[in-house]
mmCIF file of C-alpha atoms in Angstrom:
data_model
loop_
_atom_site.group_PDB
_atom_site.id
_atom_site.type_symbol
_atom_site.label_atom_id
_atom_site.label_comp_id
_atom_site.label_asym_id
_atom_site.label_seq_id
_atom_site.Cartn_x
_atom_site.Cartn_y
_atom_site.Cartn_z
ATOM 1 C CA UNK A 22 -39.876 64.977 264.112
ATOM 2 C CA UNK A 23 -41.819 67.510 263.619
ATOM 3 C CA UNK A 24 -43.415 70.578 265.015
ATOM 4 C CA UNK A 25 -44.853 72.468 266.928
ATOM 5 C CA UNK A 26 -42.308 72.961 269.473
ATOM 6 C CA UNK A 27 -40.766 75.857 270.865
ATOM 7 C CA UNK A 28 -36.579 76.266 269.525
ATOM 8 C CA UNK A 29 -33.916 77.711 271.450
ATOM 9 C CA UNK A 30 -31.680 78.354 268.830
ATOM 10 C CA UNK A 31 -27.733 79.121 269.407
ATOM 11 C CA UNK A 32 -25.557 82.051 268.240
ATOM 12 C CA UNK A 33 -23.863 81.427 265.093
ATOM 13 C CA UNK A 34 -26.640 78.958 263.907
ATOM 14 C CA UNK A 35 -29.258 78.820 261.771
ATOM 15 C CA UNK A 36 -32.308 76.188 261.010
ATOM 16 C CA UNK A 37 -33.412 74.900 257.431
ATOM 17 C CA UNK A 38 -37.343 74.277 257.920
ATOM 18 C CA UNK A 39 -38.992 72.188 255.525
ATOM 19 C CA UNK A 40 -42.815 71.465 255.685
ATOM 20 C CA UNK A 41 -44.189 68.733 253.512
ATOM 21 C CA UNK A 42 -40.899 68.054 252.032
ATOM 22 C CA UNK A 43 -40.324 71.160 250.496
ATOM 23 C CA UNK A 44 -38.468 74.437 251.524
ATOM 24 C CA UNK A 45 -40.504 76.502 254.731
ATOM 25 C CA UNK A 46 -37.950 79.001 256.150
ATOM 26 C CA UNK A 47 -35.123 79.320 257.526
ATOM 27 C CA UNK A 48 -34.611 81.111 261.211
ATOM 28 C CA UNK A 49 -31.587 82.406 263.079
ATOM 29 C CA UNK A 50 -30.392 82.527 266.700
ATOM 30 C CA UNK A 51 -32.636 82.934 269.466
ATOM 31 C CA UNK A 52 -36.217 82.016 269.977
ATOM 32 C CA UNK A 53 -38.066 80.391 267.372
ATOM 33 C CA UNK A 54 -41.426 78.248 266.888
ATOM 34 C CA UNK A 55 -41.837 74.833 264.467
ATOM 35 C CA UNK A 56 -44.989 75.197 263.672
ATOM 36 C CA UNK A 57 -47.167 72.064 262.840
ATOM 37 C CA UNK A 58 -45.663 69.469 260.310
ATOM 38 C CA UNK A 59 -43.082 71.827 260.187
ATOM 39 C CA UNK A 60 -39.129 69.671 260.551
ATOM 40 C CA UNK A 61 -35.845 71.027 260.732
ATOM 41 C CA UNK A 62 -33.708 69.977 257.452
ATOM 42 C CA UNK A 63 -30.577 70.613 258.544
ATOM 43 C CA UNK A 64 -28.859 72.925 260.896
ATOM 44 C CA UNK A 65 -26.003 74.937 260.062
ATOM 45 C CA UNK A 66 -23.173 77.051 260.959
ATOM 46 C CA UNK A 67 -23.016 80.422 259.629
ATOM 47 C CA UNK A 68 -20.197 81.728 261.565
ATOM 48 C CA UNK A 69 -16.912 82.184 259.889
ATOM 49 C CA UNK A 70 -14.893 79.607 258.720
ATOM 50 C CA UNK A 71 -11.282 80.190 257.943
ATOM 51 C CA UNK A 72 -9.771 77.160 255.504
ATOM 52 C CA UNK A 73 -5.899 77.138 254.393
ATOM 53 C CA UNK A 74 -5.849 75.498 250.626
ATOM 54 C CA UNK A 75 -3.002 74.561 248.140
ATOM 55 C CA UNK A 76 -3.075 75.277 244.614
ATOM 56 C CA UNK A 77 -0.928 73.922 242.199
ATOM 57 C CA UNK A 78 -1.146 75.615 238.505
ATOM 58 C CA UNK A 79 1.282 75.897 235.420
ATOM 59 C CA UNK A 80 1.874 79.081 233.894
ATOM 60 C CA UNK A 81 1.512 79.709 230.712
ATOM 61 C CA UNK A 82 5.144 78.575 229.715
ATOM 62 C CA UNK A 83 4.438 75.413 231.344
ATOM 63 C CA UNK A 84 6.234 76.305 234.893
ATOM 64 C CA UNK A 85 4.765 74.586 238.223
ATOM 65 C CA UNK A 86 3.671 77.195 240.626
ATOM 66 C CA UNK A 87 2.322 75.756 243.982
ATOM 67 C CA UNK A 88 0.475 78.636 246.421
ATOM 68 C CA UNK A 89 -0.562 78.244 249.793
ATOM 69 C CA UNK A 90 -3.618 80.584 250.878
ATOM 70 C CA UNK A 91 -5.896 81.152 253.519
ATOM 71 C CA UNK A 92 -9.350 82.586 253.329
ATOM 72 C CA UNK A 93 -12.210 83.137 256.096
ATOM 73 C CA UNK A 94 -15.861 82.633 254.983
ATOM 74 C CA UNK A 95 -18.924 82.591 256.188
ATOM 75 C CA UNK A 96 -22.714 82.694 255.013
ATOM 76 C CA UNK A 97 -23.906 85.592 254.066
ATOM 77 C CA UNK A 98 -23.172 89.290 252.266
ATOM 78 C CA UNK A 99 -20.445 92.186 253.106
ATOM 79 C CA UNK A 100 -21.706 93.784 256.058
ATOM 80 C CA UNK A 101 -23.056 96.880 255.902
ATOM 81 C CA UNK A 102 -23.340 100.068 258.452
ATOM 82 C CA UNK A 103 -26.024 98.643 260.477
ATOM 83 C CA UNK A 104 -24.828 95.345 260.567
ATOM 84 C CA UNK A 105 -21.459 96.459 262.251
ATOM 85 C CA UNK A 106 -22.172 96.004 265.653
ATOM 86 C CA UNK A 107 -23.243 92.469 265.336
ATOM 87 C CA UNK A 108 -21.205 89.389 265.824
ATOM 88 C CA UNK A 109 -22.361 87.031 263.051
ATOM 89 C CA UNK A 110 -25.361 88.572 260.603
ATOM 90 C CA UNK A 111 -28.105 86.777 259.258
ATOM 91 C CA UNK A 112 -28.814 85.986 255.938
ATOM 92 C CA UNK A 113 -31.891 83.946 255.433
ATOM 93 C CA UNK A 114 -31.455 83.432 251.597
ATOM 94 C CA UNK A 115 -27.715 83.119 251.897
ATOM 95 C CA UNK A 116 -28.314 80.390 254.052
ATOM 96 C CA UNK A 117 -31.154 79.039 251.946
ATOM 97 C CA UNK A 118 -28.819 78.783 248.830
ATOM 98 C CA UNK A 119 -26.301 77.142 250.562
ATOM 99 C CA UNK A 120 -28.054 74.618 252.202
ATOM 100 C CA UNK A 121 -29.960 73.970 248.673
ATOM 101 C CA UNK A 122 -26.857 73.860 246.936
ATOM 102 C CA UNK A 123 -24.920 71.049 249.208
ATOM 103 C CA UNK A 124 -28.266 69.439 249.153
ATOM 104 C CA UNK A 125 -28.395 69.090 245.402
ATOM 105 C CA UNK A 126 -24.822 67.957 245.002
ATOM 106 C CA UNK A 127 -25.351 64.838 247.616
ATOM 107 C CA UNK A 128 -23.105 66.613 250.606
ATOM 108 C CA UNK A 129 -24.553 67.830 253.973
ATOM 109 C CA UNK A 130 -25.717 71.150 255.019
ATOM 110 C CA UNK A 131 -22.473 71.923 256.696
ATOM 111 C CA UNK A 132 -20.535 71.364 253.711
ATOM 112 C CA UNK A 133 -21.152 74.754 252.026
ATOM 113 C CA UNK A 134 -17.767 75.503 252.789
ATOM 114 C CA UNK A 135 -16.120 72.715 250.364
ATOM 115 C CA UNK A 136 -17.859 74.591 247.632
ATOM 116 C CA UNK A 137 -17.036 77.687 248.772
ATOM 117 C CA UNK A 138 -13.203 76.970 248.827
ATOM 118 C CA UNK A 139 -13.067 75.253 245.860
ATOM 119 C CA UNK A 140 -14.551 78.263 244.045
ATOM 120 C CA UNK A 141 -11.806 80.165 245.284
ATOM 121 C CA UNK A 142 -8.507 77.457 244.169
ATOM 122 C CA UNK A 143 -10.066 77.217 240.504
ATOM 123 C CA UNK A 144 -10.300 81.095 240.544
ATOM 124 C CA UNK A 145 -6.664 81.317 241.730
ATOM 125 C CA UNK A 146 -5.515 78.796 239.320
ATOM 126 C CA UNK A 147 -7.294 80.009 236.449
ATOM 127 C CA UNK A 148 -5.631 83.714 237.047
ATOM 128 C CA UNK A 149 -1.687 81.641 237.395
ATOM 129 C CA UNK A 150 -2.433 79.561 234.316
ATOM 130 C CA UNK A 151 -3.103 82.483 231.879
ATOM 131 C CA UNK A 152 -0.406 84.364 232.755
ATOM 132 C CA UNK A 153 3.864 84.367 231.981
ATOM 133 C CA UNK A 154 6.095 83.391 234.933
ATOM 134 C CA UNK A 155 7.365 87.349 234.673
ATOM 135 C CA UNK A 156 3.847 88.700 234.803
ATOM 136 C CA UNK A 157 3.206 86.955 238.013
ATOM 137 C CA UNK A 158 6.359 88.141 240.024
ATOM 138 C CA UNK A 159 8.484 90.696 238.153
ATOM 139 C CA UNK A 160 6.813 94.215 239.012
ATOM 140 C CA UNK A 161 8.932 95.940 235.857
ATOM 141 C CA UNK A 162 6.754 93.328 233.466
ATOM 142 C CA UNK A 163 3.094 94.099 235.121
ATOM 143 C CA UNK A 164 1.765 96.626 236.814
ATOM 144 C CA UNK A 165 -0.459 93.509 238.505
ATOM 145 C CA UNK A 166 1.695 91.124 239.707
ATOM 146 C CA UNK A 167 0.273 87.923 241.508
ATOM 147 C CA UNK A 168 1.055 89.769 245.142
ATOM 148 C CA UNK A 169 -0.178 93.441 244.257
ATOM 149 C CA UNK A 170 -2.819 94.982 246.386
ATOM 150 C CA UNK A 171 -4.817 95.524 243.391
ATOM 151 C CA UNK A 172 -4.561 92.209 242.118
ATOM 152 C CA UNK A 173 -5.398 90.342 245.368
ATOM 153 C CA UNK A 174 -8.513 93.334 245.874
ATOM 154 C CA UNK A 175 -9.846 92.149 242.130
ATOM 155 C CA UNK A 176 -9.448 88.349 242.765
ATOM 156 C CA UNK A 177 -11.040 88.822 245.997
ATOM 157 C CA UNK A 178 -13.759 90.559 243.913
ATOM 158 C CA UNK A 179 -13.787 88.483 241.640
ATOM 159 C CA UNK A 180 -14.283 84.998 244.118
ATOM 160 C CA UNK A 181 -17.000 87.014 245.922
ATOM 161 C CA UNK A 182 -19.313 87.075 242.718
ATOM 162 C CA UNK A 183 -19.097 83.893 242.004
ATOM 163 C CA UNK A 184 -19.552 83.096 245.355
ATOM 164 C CA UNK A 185 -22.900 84.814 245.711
ATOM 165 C CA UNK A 186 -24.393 81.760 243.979
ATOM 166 C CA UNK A 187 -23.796 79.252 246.609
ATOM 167 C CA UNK A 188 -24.719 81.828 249.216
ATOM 168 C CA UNK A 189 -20.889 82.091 251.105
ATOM 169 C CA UNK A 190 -19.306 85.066 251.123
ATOM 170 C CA UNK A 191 -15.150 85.330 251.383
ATOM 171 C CA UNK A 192 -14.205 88.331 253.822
ATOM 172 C CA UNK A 193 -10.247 87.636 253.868
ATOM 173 C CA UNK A 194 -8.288 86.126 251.095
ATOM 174 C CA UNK A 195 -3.864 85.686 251.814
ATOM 175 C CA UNK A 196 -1.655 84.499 250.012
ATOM 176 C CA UNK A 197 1.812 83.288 252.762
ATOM 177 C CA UNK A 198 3.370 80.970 250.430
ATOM 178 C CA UNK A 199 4.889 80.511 246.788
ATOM 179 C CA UNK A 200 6.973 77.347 246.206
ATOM 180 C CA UNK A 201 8.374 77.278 242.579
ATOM 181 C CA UNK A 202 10.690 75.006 241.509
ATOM 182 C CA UNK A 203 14.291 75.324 242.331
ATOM 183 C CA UNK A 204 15.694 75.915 238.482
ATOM 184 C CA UNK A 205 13.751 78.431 238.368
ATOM 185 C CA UNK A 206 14.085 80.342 241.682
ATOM 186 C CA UNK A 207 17.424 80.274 241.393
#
């Protein structure tokens, strides 16, 4: 259907507008107006997201590590000072790239967040497979071990650029679990 019509639009959403078939807008909570042969593409939530994943990589000796991490997303950029007081910011061309990105790879709007996360296990896995067992864990072989603040800061980093692409953003990355296998713990 399509406009004009008056929208009431909810906190923590957003609306993709299309006219004609091709991008219009996009507009955020609150009051809004579809103007004439204006539709709404897809609606979508921008709030965050948190999403625990599992990623299993070999090391460069060929050792299985399995990691199980957590990270919270949402749509958008790092907030800034004026943006602290607010709940969930708006990013109208975050929103657009994510919604054009899930569009062009056959998934629904909603689904940014598949991307998003699976950004952030090839990142992860790429770091554990080009490294030795010892550089990941023993502190007295690298100053950057696979649980240092500085490490986790630069892979955060790291995720976050690439992220920019598909419009998400990644404001907390954990790591709670390393399984290895038992030969090799013990």
């Amino acid at each position: 259907m399509g406009g004009p019509a008056k929208l009431n639009i909810s906190t923590g959403h957003a609306l993709y507008l299309e006219r004609g078939g091709y991008f219009s807008r996009v507009v955020g909570q609150g009051s809004a107006f579809l103007d004439w042969n204006e539709r709404i593409s897809a609606v979508v939530n921008v709030g965050p997201h948190s999403e625990e994943m599992s990623i299993t990589a070999w090391t460069k000796e060929g050792i299985k590590v399995d990691v199980k991490a957590k990270g919270e997303y949402f749509l958008g950029h790092s907030r800034t000072e004026d943006e602290d007081n607010i709940l969930i910011p708006f990013d109208a061309e975050a929103i657009r790239k994510a919604v054009e990105h899930t569009f062009k790879s056959g998934k629904e709007a909603n689904e940014w967040l598949i991307s998003a996360v699976m950004q952030t296990k090839g990142i992860l896995g790429s770091y554990i497979s080009n490294q030795f067992l010892d550089d990941l864990f023993l502190k007295d072989n690298s100053s950057l071990t696979l649980l240092s603040n500085a490490n986790i800061k630069e892979m955060h980093n790291t995720i976050n650029a690439r992220l920019q692409q598909y419009g998400a953003y990644l404001s907390n990355f954990q790591i709670f679990d390393i399984i290895l296998p038992p030969k090799v713990r013990n």
